[in-house]
Tab-separated table of C-alpha atoms in Angstrom:
chain	number	residue	atom	x	y	z
A	1343	UNK	CA	21.850	67.093	-16.123
A	1344	UNK	CA	25.384	67.515	-17.079
A	1345	UNK	CA	27.126	70.367	-16.061
A	1346	UNK	CA	27.175	72.972	-18.713
A	1347	UNK	CA	30.129	72.975	-21.293
A	1348	UNK	CA	32.339	76.033	-20.429
A	1349	UNK	CA	32.877	77.275	-24.191
A	1350	UNK	CA	36.282	78.681	-23.335
A	1351	UNK	CA	37.209	75.896	-21.598
A	1352	UNK	CA	35.912	73.616	-24.805
A	1353	UNK	CA	37.707	76.231	-27.133
A	1354	UNK	CA	40.872	75.397	-25.130
A	1355	UNK	CA	40.429	71.836	-25.143
A	1356	UNK	CA	39.760	71.629	-29.151
A	1357	UNK	CA	42.713	73.895	-29.440
A	1358	UNK	CA	44.771	71.322	-27.614
A	1359	UNK	CA	43.550	68.160	-29.241
A	1360	UNK	CA	43.892	69.557	-32.526
A	1361	UNK	CA	47.506	70.220	-31.858
A	1362	UNK	CA	48.092	66.827	-30.351
A	1363	UNK	CA	46.641	65.038	-33.983
A	1364	UNK	CA	48.019	67.449	-35.964
A	1365	UNK	CA	51.006	65.371	-37.151
A	1366	UNK	CA	48.454	62.883	-38.386
A	1367	UNK	CA	45.562	64.891	-39.452
A	1368	UNK	CA	47.772	67.489	-40.865
A	1369	UNK	CA	50.190	65.140	-43.311
A	1370	UNK	CA	46.447	63.752	-44.261
A	1371	UNK	CA	44.873	67.014	-45.068
A	1372	UNK	CA	47.827	67.868	-47.432
A	1373	UNK	CA	48.166	64.424	-49.145
A	1374	UNK	CA	44.227	64.483	-50.200
A	1375	UNK	CA	44.478	68.202	-50.925
A	1376	UNK	CA	47.353	67.195	-53.600
A	1377	UNK	CA	45.225	64.714	-55.054
A	1378	UNK	CA	42.467	67.152	-55.375
A	1379	UNK	CA	40.148	65.993	-52.490
A	1380	UNK	CA	38.565	67.524	-49.501
A	1381	UNK	CA	39.141	66.048	-45.873
A	1382	UNK	CA	37.663	66.752	-42.832
A	1383	UNK	CA	37.816	65.400	-39.174
A	1384	UNK	CA	34.261	64.692	-38.304
A	1385	UNK	CA	31.773	63.382	-35.613
A	1386	UNK	CA	32.762	61.841	-32.450
A	1387	UNK	CA	36.405	63.148	-32.170
A	1388	UNK	CA	35.220	66.571	-33.068
A	1389	UNK	CA	32.499	66.214	-30.272
A	1390	UNK	CA	34.807	64.730	-27.775
A	1391	UNK	CA	37.664	67.040	-28.459
A	1392	UNK	CA	35.391	69.541	-27.051
A	1393	UNK	CA	34.492	67.342	-24.069
A	1394	UNK	CA	38.450	67.176	-23.221
A	1395	UNK	CA	38.648	63.412	-24.172
A	1396	UNK	CA	41.567	62.348	-26.206
A	1397	UNK	CA	41.302	59.352	-29.119
A	1398	UNK	CA	43.702	57.850	-31.368
A	1399	UNK	CA	41.124	56.299	-33.605
A	1400	UNK	CA	40.226	59.347	-35.800
A	1401	UNK	CA	36.876	59.484	-38.129
A	1402	UNK	CA	37.368	61.365	-41.508
A	1403	UNK	CA	35.139	62.212	-44.172
A	1404	UNK	CA	36.156	62.806	-47.722
A	1405	UNK	CA	35.192	63.814	-51.462
A	1406	UNK	CA	37.414	60.979	-52.720
A	1407	UNK	CA	36.161	57.653	-53.873
A	1408	UNK	CA	36.958	54.699	-51.900
A	1409	UNK	CA	39.379	53.938	-54.373
A	1410	UNK	CA	41.190	57.140	-54.511
A	1411	UNK	CA	41.233	57.246	-50.663
A	1412	UNK	CA	42.983	53.357	-50.925
A	1413	UNK	CA	45.714	54.952	-53.222
A	1414	UNK	CA	46.409	57.658	-50.804
A	1415	UNK	CA	46.536	56.013	-47.607
A	1416	UNK	CA	48.098	52.632	-49.198
A	1417	UNK	CA	51.576	54.235	-49.158
A	1418	UNK	CA	51.102	56.332	-45.980
A	1419	UNK	CA	49.895	53.701	-43.769
A	1420	UNK	CA	51.061	50.599	-42.050
A	1421	UNK	CA	48.223	48.651	-42.772
A	1422	UNK	CA	45.356	48.806	-45.009
A	1423	UNK	CA	41.787	47.178	-44.519
A	1424	UNK	CA	38.640	47.718	-46.479
A	1425	UNK	CA	35.860	45.689	-45.012
A	1426	UNK	CA	33.695	48.798	-45.108
A	1427	UNK	CA	34.248	49.481	-48.967
A	1428	UNK	CA	30.560	49.098	-49.662
A	1429	UNK	CA	29.911	51.889	-46.987
A	1430	UNK	CA	32.854	53.913	-48.906
A	1431	UNK	CA	35.261	53.546	-45.770
A	1432	UNK	CA	38.560	52.750	-46.057
A	1433	UNK	CA	40.711	52.131	-42.863
A	1434	UNK	CA	44.421	52.046	-42.147
A	1435	UNK	CA	46.655	51.809	-39.237
A	1436	UNK	CA	50.208	54.263	-38.613
A	1437	UNK	CA	51.800	53.794	-35.491
A	1438	UNK	CA	49.509	54.195	-32.647
A	1439	UNK	CA	46.657	55.582	-34.765
A	1440	UNK	CA	43.798	54.262	-36.388
A	1441	UNK	CA	42.105	56.122	-39.245
A	1442	UNK	CA	38.979	55.407	-41.041
A	1443	UNK	CA	38.307	57.597	-44.392
A	1444	UNK	CA	34.726	57.626	-45.611
A	1445	UNK	CA	33.399	59.113	-49.016
A	1446	UNK	CA	30.813	61.699	-48.514
A	1447	UNK	CA	27.676	59.889	-48.077
A	1448	UNK	CA	23.585	60.051	-48.254
A	1449	UNK	CA	21.980	56.952	-47.699
A	1450	UNK	CA	18.626	55.663	-45.967
A	1451	UNK	CA	16.679	52.592	-45.278
A	1452	UNK	CA	13.866	51.324	-47.662
A	1453	UNK	CA	10.711	51.056	-45.411
A	1454	UNK	CA	11.014	47.639	-45.511
A	1455	UNK	CA	14.683	46.602	-45.747
A	1456	UNK	CA	17.370	45.951	-42.972
A	1457	UNK	CA	20.135	47.176	-45.001
A	1458	UNK	CA	20.473	51.263	-45.896
A	1459	UNK	CA	21.103	51.831	-49.516
A	1460	UNK	CA	24.132	53.728	-49.762
A	1461	UNK	CA	24.880	56.375	-52.194
A	1462	UNK	CA	27.910	58.719	-52.247
A	1463	UNK	CA	27.534	62.292	-51.858
A	1464	UNK	CA	29.078	65.534	-53.485
A	1465	UNK	CA	29.606	67.821	-50.034
A	1466	UNK	CA	30.548	68.194	-46.664
A	1467	UNK	CA	27.479	70.166	-45.979
A	1468	UNK	CA	25.401	67.255	-47.393
A	1469	UNK	CA	27.169	64.409	-45.261
A	1470	UNK	CA	26.886	66.446	-41.938
A	1471	UNK	CA	22.725	66.870	-42.688
A	1472	UNK	CA	22.518	62.956	-43.116
A	1473	UNK	CA	23.971	62.543	-39.551
A	1474	UNK	CA	22.127	61.277	-36.634
A	1475	UNK	CA	22.819	64.070	-33.868
A	1476	UNK	CA	24.068	67.767	-33.890
A	1477	UNK	CA	26.920	67.146	-31.481
A	1478	UNK	CA	28.110	64.209	-33.940
A	1479	UNK	CA	27.629	66.623	-37.069
A	1480	UNK	CA	30.444	68.766	-36.884
A	1481	UNK	CA	33.696	68.756	-38.689
A	1482	UNK	CA	37.061	70.321	-38.942
A	1483	UNK	CA	38.156	70.615	-42.487
A	1484	UNK	CA	41.939	70.024	-42.965
A	1485	UNK	CA	44.724	70.570	-43.148
A	1486	UNK	CA	43.647	74.188	-42.563
A	1487	UNK	CA	41.444	73.448	-39.194
A	1488	UNK	CA	38.131	75.505	-39.937
A	1489	UNK	CA	35.219	74.335	-37.860
A	1490	UNK	CA	31.942	73.616	-39.366
A	1491	UNK	CA	29.234	73.365	-37.556
A	1492	UNK	CA	25.851	74.267	-39.809
A	1493	UNK	CA	23.553	72.513	-37.379
A	1494	UNK	CA	24.487	74.153	-34.112
A	1495	UNK	CA	26.422	71.216	-32.277
A	1496	UNK	CA	28.378	73.144	-30.309
A	1497	UNK	CA	25.386	75.229	-28.510
A	1498	UNK	CA	23.823	71.512	-28.269
A	1499	UNK	CA	26.723	70.328	-26.563
A	1500	UNK	CA	26.976	73.032	-24.265
A	1501	UNK	CA	23.353	72.287	-23.050
A	1502	UNK	CA	23.935	68.562	-22.980
A	1503	UNK	CA	21.230	68.377	-25.486
A	1504	UNK	CA	20.611	65.350	-28.278
A	1505	UNK	CA	19.198	66.868	-31.175
A	1506	UNK	CA	18.610	65.531	-34.898
A	1507	UNK	CA	20.004	68.010	-37.626
A	1508	UNK	CA	16.675	68.007	-39.589
A	1509	UNK	CA	13.195	66.903	-38.512
A	1510	UNK	CA	13.420	63.661	-36.083
A	1511	UNK	CA	10.850	61.963	-38.111
A	1512	UNK	CA	13.028	61.885	-41.330
A	1513	UNK	CA	16.030	60.998	-39.507
A	1514	UNK	CA	14.689	57.996	-37.721
A	1515	UNK	CA	13.122	56.780	-40.828
A	1516	UNK	CA	16.098	57.124	-42.751
A	1517	UNK	CA	18.012	54.905	-40.247
A	1518	UNK	CA	15.473	53.556	-37.218
A	1519	UNK	CA	18.515	52.545	-35.456
A	1520	UNK	CA	19.340	55.984	-34.561
A	1521	UNK	CA	16.548	55.806	-31.933
A	1522	UNK	CA	18.807	53.129	-30.152
A	1523	UNK	CA	21.439	55.516	-30.527
A	1524	UNK	CA	19.807	58.305	-28.912
A	1525	UNK	CA	19.420	56.039	-25.807
A	1526	UNK	CA	23.085	55.036	-26.027
A	1527	UNK	CA	24.371	58.531	-26.452
A	1528	UNK	CA	21.966	59.760	-23.397
A	1529	UNK	CA	23.618	57.152	-21.484
A	1530	UNK	CA	27.425	57.970	-22.660
A	1531	UNK	CA	27.423	61.458	-22.275
A	1532	UNK	CA	24.707	61.731	-19.467
A	1533	UNK	CA	22.363	64.427	-22.069
A	1534	UNK	CA	19.026	65.158	-22.194
A	1535	UNK	CA	16.947	64.109	-25.398
A	1536	UNK	CA	15.197	66.919	-26.766
A	1537	UNK	CA	11.414	66.363	-26.769
A	1538	UNK	CA	10.563	66.447	-30.295
A	1539	UNK	CA	13.041	63.448	-30.908
A	1540	UNK	CA	11.533	61.635	-27.946
A	1541	UNK	CA	8.057	62.412	-29.416
A	1542	UNK	CA	9.193	61.039	-32.658
A	1543	UNK	CA	10.953	58.141	-30.724
A	1544	UNK	CA	7.653	57.353	-29.440
A	1545	UNK	CA	5.559	57.520	-32.431
A	1546	UNK	CA	8.267	55.402	-34.736
A	1547	UNK	CA	9.119	52.853	-32.293
A	1548	UNK	CA	8.065	50.008	-34.186
A	1549	UNK	CA	10.264	51.250	-37.080
A	1550	UNK	CA	13.267	49.508	-34.982
A	1551	UNK	CA	12.026	46.007	-36.043
A	1552	UNK	CA	13.523	46.618	-39.449
A	1553	UNK	CA	16.840	46.528	-37.813
A	1554	UNK	CA	18.950	43.414	-37.811
A	1555	UNK	CA	19.330	41.634	-34.228
A	1556	UNK	CA	23.033	42.161	-34.333
A	1557	UNK	CA	23.139	45.717	-34.697
A	1558	UNK	CA	20.401	46.309	-32.038
A	1559	UNK	CA	22.526	44.018	-29.675
A	1560	UNK	CA	25.682	45.983	-30.413
A	1561	UNK	CA	24.069	49.417	-29.392
A	1562	UNK	CA	22.465	47.521	-26.404
A	1563	UNK	CA	25.995	46.641	-25.258
A	1564	UNK	CA	27.260	50.133	-25.859
A	1565	UNK	CA	24.272	51.261	-23.598
A	1566	UNK	CA	24.750	48.838	-21.092
A	1567	UNK	CA	28.280	49.423	-20.706
A	1568	UNK	CA	28.120	53.327	-20.798
A	1569	UNK	CA	28.604	55.387	-17.603
A	1570	UNK	CA	24.881	56.373	-17.011
A	1571	UNK	CA	22.654	53.338	-18.399
A	1572	UNK	CA	19.855	53.867	-16.306
A	1573	UNK	CA	19.381	57.214	-18.178
A	1574	UNK	CA	19.385	55.227	-21.545
A	1575	UNK	CA	17.267	52.165	-20.289
A	1576	UNK	CA	14.767	54.664	-19.041
A	1577	UNK	CA	14.286	56.682	-22.214
A	1578	UNK	CA	13.857	53.138	-24.007
A	1579	UNK	CA	11.079	52.121	-21.723
A	1580	UNK	CA	9.597	55.599	-22.013
A	1581	UNK	CA	9.452	55.689	-25.855
A	1582	UNK	CA	8.119	51.883	-26.177
A	1583	UNK	CA	11.525	50.855	-27.929
A	1584	UNK	CA	12.241	48.559	-25.134
A	1585	UNK	CA	9.142	46.259	-25.535
A	1586	UNK	CA	10.304	45.877	-28.955
A	1587	UNK	CA	13.961	45.052	-28.230
A	1588	UNK	CA	14.159	43.804	-24.382
A	1589	UNK	CA	10.429	43.485	-23.438
A	1590	UNK	CA	11.384	41.922	-20.343
A	1591	UNK	CA	12.600	44.961	-18.975
A	1592	UNK	CA	9.164	47.084	-19.195
A	1593	UNK	CA	7.691	44.125	-17.817
A	1594	UNK	CA	9.222	44.558	-14.783
A	1595	UNK	CA	6.935	47.375	-14.121
A	1596	UNK	CA	4.146	45.173	-12.163
A	1597	UNK	CA	1.019	46.564	-11.175
A	1598	UNK	CA	1.585	47.268	-7.322
A	1599	UNK	CA	-0.525	45.186	-4.939
A	1600	UNK	CA	-3.120	47.410	-2.892
A	1601	UNK	CA	-1.112	46.929	0.303
A	1602	UNK	CA	2.347	47.539	-1.352
A	1603	UNK	CA	3.648	44.310	-0.258
A	1604	UNK	CA	6.280	43.970	-2.828
A	1605	UNK	CA	9.107	46.746	-3.888
A	1606	UNK	CA	8.855	48.257	-7.283
A	1607	UNK	CA	10.864	45.361	-9.455
A	1608	UNK	CA	11.614	47.836	-12.303
A	1609	UNK	CA	13.431	50.435	-9.990
A	1610	UNK	CA	14.685	47.868	-7.731
A	1611	UNK	CA	16.301	46.440	-11.285
A	1612	UNK	CA	18.029	49.783	-12.216
A	1613	UNK	CA	19.156	50.284	-8.732
A	1614	UNK	CA	20.862	46.922	-8.762
A	1615	UNK	CA	22.654	47.521	-12.099
A	1616	UNK	CA	23.878	50.799	-10.801
A	1617	UNK	CA	25.238	48.634	-7.391
A	1618	UNK	CA	26.980	46.387	-9.805
A	1619	UNK	CA	28.575	49.403	-11.651
A	1620	UNK	CA	30.061	50.355	-8.297
A	1621	UNK	CA	31.326	46.978	-7.656
A	1622	UNK	CA	33.038	46.361	-10.828
A	1623	UNK	CA	36.261	47.281	-9.550
A	1624	UNK	CA	36.509	43.890	-7.533
A	1625	UNK	CA	36.508	41.831	-10.916
A	1626	UNK	CA	39.717	43.353	-11.666
A	1627	UNK	CA	39.427	44.190	-15.041
A	1628	UNK	CA	39.559	47.237	-17.199
A	1629	UNK	CA	36.690	49.185	-18.332
A	1630	UNK	CA	32.889	48.237	-17.901
A	1631	UNK	CA	32.316	44.393	-17.177
A	1632	UNK	CA	29.072	43.639	-19.666
A	1633	UNK	CA	28.110	40.307	-18.258
A	1634	UNK	CA	28.119	41.508	-14.710
A	1635	UNK	CA	25.888	44.703	-15.843
A	1636	UNK	CA	23.772	42.480	-17.968
A	1637	UNK	CA	22.916	39.859	-15.314
A	1638	UNK	CA	22.142	42.727	-12.935
A	1639	UNK	CA	19.821	43.983	-15.339
A	1640	UNK	CA	17.828	40.811	-16.113
A	1641	UNK	CA	18.083	38.960	-12.656
A	1642	UNK	CA	14.614	39.761	-11.828
A	1643	UNK	CA	13.075	38.906	-15.354
A	1644	UNK	CA	11.273	35.402	-14.027
A	1645	UNK	CA	9.129	37.784	-11.441
A	1646	UNK	CA	6.288	38.814	-13.627
A	1647	UNK	CA	5.603	35.071	-14.657
A	1648	UNK	CA	6.114	33.786	-11.308
A	1649	UNK	CA	4.092	36.418	-9.277
A	1650	UNK	CA	1.411	34.981	-6.995
A	1651	UNK	CA	-0.719	36.335	-4.444
A	1652	UNK	CA	-1.327	33.975	-1.420
A	1653	UNK	CA	-4.288	34.089	1.248
A	1654	UNK	CA	-3.052	36.726	3.633
A	1655	UNK	CA	-2.188	39.295	0.458
A	1656	UNK	CA	1.651	38.056	0.740
A	1657	UNK	CA	3.131	38.193	-2.727
A	1658	UNK	CA	5.597	35.435	-3.972
A	1659	UNK	CA	7.843	34.677	-6.988
A	1660	UNK	CA	8.595	31.138	-6.334
A	1661	UNK	CA	11.253	29.874	-8.670
A	1662	UNK	CA	11.929	33.450	-10.576
A	1663	UNK	CA	15.456	32.696	-10.703
A	1664	UNK	CA	15.090	29.411	-12.535
A	1665	UNK	CA	12.274	31.016	-14.816
A	1666	UNK	CA	14.727	34.297	-15.325
A	1667	UNK	CA	17.398	32.082	-16.593
A	1668	UNK	CA	15.280	30.619	-19.468
A	1669	UNK	CA	14.050	33.711	-20.313
A	1670	UNK	CA	17.488	35.688	-20.205
A	1671	UNK	CA	18.941	32.596	-22.513
A	1672	UNK	CA	16.170	32.788	-24.876
A	1673	UNK	CA	16.398	36.741	-25.319
A	1674	UNK	CA	19.964	36.896	-25.659
A	1675	UNK	CA	19.629	34.093	-28.311
A	1676	UNK	CA	17.151	35.978	-30.125
A	1677	UNK	CA	20.108	39.233	-29.981
A	1678	UNK	CA	22.247	36.983	-31.265
A	1679	UNK	CA	24.554	37.418	-28.537
A	1680	UNK	CA	27.532	34.800	-28.243
A	1681	UNK	CA	27.204	31.311	-26.737
A	1682	UNK	CA	29.765	32.153	-23.815
A	1683	UNK	CA	28.413	35.493	-22.786
A	1684	UNK	CA	24.960	33.741	-23.111
A	1685	UNK	CA	25.676	30.724	-20.679
A	1686	UNK	CA	27.748	33.500	-18.257
A	1687	UNK	CA	24.527	35.663	-17.672
A	1688	UNK	CA	21.978	33.010	-17.664
A	1689	UNK	CA	24.181	31.167	-15.003
A	1690	UNK	CA	24.426	34.176	-12.926
A	1691	UNK	CA	20.501	34.779	-13.303
A	1692	UNK	CA	19.709	31.131	-11.939
A	1693	UNK	CA	22.150	31.406	-9.209
A	1694	UNK	CA	21.932	34.881	-7.780
A	1695	UNK	CA	19.067	33.483	-5.060
A	1696	UNK	CA	21.612	30.994	-3.840
A	1697	UNK	CA	23.267	32.844	-1.338
A	1698	UNK	CA	19.819	33.662	0.648
A	1699	UNK	CA	19.923	29.996	1.638
A	1700	UNK	CA	23.005	30.337	3.886
A	1701	UNK	CA	20.997	32.000	6.564
A	1702	UNK	CA	23.649	33.224	9.240
A	1703	UNK	CA	26.155	30.867	8.187
A	1704	UNK	CA	24.496	27.617	8.649
A	1705	UNK	CA	25.886	26.165	5.264
A	1706	UNK	CA	28.575	23.086	5.817
A	1707	UNK	CA	31.621	23.039	4.000
A	1708	UNK	CA	30.100	20.290	1.477
A	1709	UNK	CA	27.629	23.184	0.754
A	1710	UNK	CA	29.978	25.926	0.427
A	1711	UNK	CA	32.134	23.813	-1.918
A	1712	UNK	CA	29.035	23.341	-4.339
A	1713	UNK	CA	28.237	27.164	-4.290
A	1714	UNK	CA	31.679	27.156	-6.098
A	1715	UNK	CA	31.379	24.585	-7.879
A	1716	UNK	CA	28.044	25.662	-9.419
A	1717	UNK	CA	29.346	29.277	-9.837
A	1718	UNK	CA	32.635	27.788	-11.665
A	1719	UNK	CA	34.368	30.921	-13.660
A	1720	UNK	CA	31.395	33.188	-12.477
A	1721	UNK	CA	32.391	33.204	-8.979
A	1722	UNK	CA	33.520	36.789	-8.778
A	1723	UNK	CA	30.542	37.796	-10.754
A	1724	UNK	CA	28.175	35.988	-8.460
A	1725	UNK	CA	29.897	37.893	-5.784
A	1726	UNK	CA	29.387	40.956	-7.416
A	1727	UNK	CA	25.675	40.427	-8.229
A	1728	UNK	CA	24.430	38.988	-4.640
A	1729	UNK	CA	25.945	42.192	-3.135
A	1730	UNK	CA	24.297	44.452	-5.559
A	1731	UNK	CA	20.867	42.702	-5.404
A	1732	UNK	CA	20.571	44.123	-1.790
A	1733	UNK	CA	18.399	47.431	-1.874
A	1734	UNK	CA	16.687	47.421	1.378
A	1735	UNK	CA	16.363	50.721	3.027
A	1736	UNK	CA	16.520	49.051	6.246
A	1737	UNK	CA	20.287	49.661	7.218
A	1738	UNK	CA	20.182	47.516	10.084
A	1739	UNK	CA	19.047	44.605	7.162
A	1740	UNK	CA	21.517	45.794	4.688
A	1741	UNK	CA	24.526	45.614	7.267
A	1742	UNK	CA	23.651	42.074	8.155
A	1743	UNK	CA	23.299	40.790	4.979
A	1744	UNK	CA	26.609	42.507	3.946
A	1745	UNK	CA	28.385	40.877	6.966
A	1746	UNK	CA	26.858	37.359	5.968
A	1747	UNK	CA	28.351	37.535	2.656
A	1748	UNK	CA	31.525	38.846	4.085
A	1749	UNK	CA	31.321	35.534	6.281
A	1750	UNK	CA	30.632	33.518	3.033
A	1751	UNK	CA	33.633	34.597	0.938
A	1752	UNK	CA	36.330	34.136	3.833
A	1753	UNK	CA	34.985	30.681	4.305
A	1754	UNK	CA	35.386	30.168	0.349
A	1755	UNK	CA	38.807	31.708	0.690
A	1756	UNK	CA	39.750	29.581	3.570
A	1757	UNK	CA	38.452	26.056	2.045
A	1758	UNK	CA	40.648	27.337	-0.897
A	1759	UNK	CA	43.704	28.157	1.057
A	1760	UNK	CA	43.272	24.777	2.738
A	1761	UNK	CA	42.347	22.473	-0.111
A	1762	UNK	CA	44.031	24.352	-2.800
A	1763	UNK	CA	42.958	26.757	-5.203
A	1764	UNK	CA	42.441	24.413	-8.526
A	1765	UNK	CA	38.820	24.001	-9.733
A	1766	UNK	CA	37.077	21.289	-7.537
A	1767	UNK	CA	37.232	18.107	-9.276
A	1768	UNK	CA	37.863	14.469	-8.229
A	1769	UNK	CA	40.757	12.914	-6.736
A	1770	UNK	CA	41.036	10.598	-9.296
A	1771	UNK	CA	40.849	11.472	-13.175
A	1772	UNK	CA	39.425	8.821	-15.704
A	1773	UNK	CA	42.529	6.800	-16.503
A	1774	UNK	CA	42.922	6.226	-13.068
A	1775	UNK	CA	39.337	5.273	-12.504
A	1776	UNK	CA	39.678	2.591	-15.310
A	1777	UNK	CA	42.935	1.286	-14.307
A	1778	UNK	CA	41.596	0.680	-10.891
A	1779	UNK	CA	38.368	-0.798	-11.487
A	1780	UNK	CA	39.558	-2.596	-14.369
A	1781	UNK	CA	37.530	-1.220	-16.997
A	1782	UNK	CA	37.212	-0.013	-20.317
A	1783	UNK	CA	36.034	3.803	-21.337
A	1784	UNK	CA	32.130	4.020	-21.177
A	1785	UNK	CA	29.272	4.835	-18.797
A	1786	UNK	CA	30.392	3.405	-15.687
A	1787	UNK	CA	33.635	5.580	-15.838
A	1788	UNK	CA	31.559	8.549	-15.824
A	1789	UNK	CA	29.379	7.208	-12.791
A	1790	UNK	CA	32.607	6.783	-10.902
A	1791	UNK	CA	33.517	9.988	-11.998
A	1792	UNK	CA	30.534	11.985	-10.439
A	1793	UNK	CA	30.328	9.692	-7.469
A	1794	UNK	CA	34.295	10.791	-6.562
A	1795	UNK	CA	33.228	14.266	-7.330
A	1796	UNK	CA	30.145	14.192	-4.812
A	1797	UNK	CA	32.449	12.944	-2.109
A	1798	UNK	CA	35.104	15.191	-2.942
A	1799	UNK	CA	32.284	17.983	-2.338
A	1800	UNK	CA	31.012	16.285	0.723
A	1801	UNK	CA	34.469	15.427	2.668
A	1802	UNK	CA	37.086	17.677	1.010
A	1803	UNK	CA	40.374	16.338	-0.853
A	1804	UNK	CA	41.633	12.852	-0.275
A	1805	UNK	CA	45.044	11.383	-0.828
A	1806	UNK	CA	45.487	9.099	-3.904
A	1807	UNK	CA	45.441	5.956	-1.693
A	1808	UNK	CA	42.408	6.905	0.092
A	1809	UNK	CA	40.237	7.969	-2.883
A	1810	UNK	CA	41.558	4.544	-4.275
A	1811	UNK	CA	40.112	2.867	-1.319
A	1812	UNK	CA	36.776	4.603	-1.511
A	1813	UNK	CA	36.216	3.878	-4.994
A	1814	UNK	CA	36.750	0.223	-5.028
A	1815	UNK	CA	34.278	0.390	-1.770
A	1816	UNK	CA	31.715	2.083	-3.882
A	1817	UNK	CA	32.185	-0.395	-6.743
A	1818	UNK	CA	31.645	-3.446	-4.328
A	1819	UNK	CA	28.779	-1.872	-2.939
A	1820	UNK	CA	27.351	-1.044	-6.189
A	1821	UNK	CA	27.916	-4.516	-7.729
A	1822	UNK	CA	25.981	-6.082	-4.647
A	1823	UNK	CA	23.256	-3.715	-5.163
A	1824	UNK	CA	23.079	-5.037	-8.810
A	1825	UNK	CA	23.320	-8.446	-7.774
A	1826	UNK	CA	20.454	-8.206	-4.991
A	1827	UNK	CA	18.296	-6.469	-7.461
A	1828	UNK	CA	18.847	-9.154	-10.343
A	1829	UNK	CA	17.895	-12.022	-7.284
A	1830	UNK	CA	14.698	-10.163	-6.464
A	1831	UNK	CA	13.557	-10.055	-10.332
A	1832	UNK	CA	14.369	-13.725	-10.688
A	1833	UNK	CA	12.135	-14.906	-7.446
A	1834	UNK	CA	9.292	-12.729	-8.526
A	1835	UNK	CA	9.371	-14.453	-12.049
A	1836	UNK	CA	9.519	-17.749	-10.325
């Protein structure tokens, strides 16, 4: 559980944040009031103000229609957009601020529909009661800055609890995606979900099936990229939601064999995810790295299908890397992930065991080059996944694996320095191959290119002249081989 929210500190944080954003919210409040409309800061910005978090993205709600909002924001903002008009939302940017203003709403899902039926409401109170959780159902009226908290969001924020404003069954029936959002907010805020909501999520898990794959995917990405993804993922598994959106995760809860010859794959996976998060600074990016985290989550999903018990009771999972990569690709395609993300995660799953062939450093330079070649632009993420995959409690074994991987990374770096940091490619390009061999573009150029690449991987870089001589030698041997095959065929037919 997170530390309880100190109410005095929260009040100070809110006052400081409201003062910081007042040049924007105060001016907008006065503009809407002059036009005869209500305006309030709502949801996440209010919640985060109490948690001491600053944002330049502001969500507001209003009694004005989208058309009236557009007339007010148009002259005020630097840029205006209305992609959310059908849902009552008009957005604009002014300097560093991004503002989205949504008309009071009351919406709900038809039991068989993937899209909510949007209806505009007529009061702030009605708008707040339809929101997902009490900590998101607080508002600050503008320009006067009066706090509206009709459902006890401040108290729930203080106790670190996610609770729905009304009956959770009604809330989740109105919008089943809120069940995913419960897990996501638990992961983001490190909050508990109250018992009534958990019970409703469990009873109503199948309702998530009416939500589009894209919306489920977006919530899953936010959950995985949250500071505490284990909490949210465990909730999805506990309630049965994971069975419907990411069934590969609960499938990792394999029945233990009576001799406990293999580790708990599910708990191991969540630990690998957390360790991959700890290693993210190695990647040099800003913020969470979804590809690295999701690869950690999926790296062992091939184990349930490949588990075998051999004669002495030993458990094996042969080829679970290959099987897991196929499962990962299929699941990510079903969730409508981009092709690039799907290929990156699947590639990491497929390669996550490769390092274990390294032994104590017996790989040749050729094998190291192939490791780098196969990882391609995912090499740094593969370093993270491979290191994170060590969850043994045997400290001597863990230290040995770490030192061995240190050695592999050092060898990769030495080869890069000696041979150039560019991607491994043949010493001659396609045009040079065609010129040297005197052949047109076609299949034979591709064969020659691949042969030169293998030679580059085996022997390292060559000069252009050495590569030319090697290519001509291979071409001559290839021709001799073809002539010999034709002679053999001719003698057999005679």
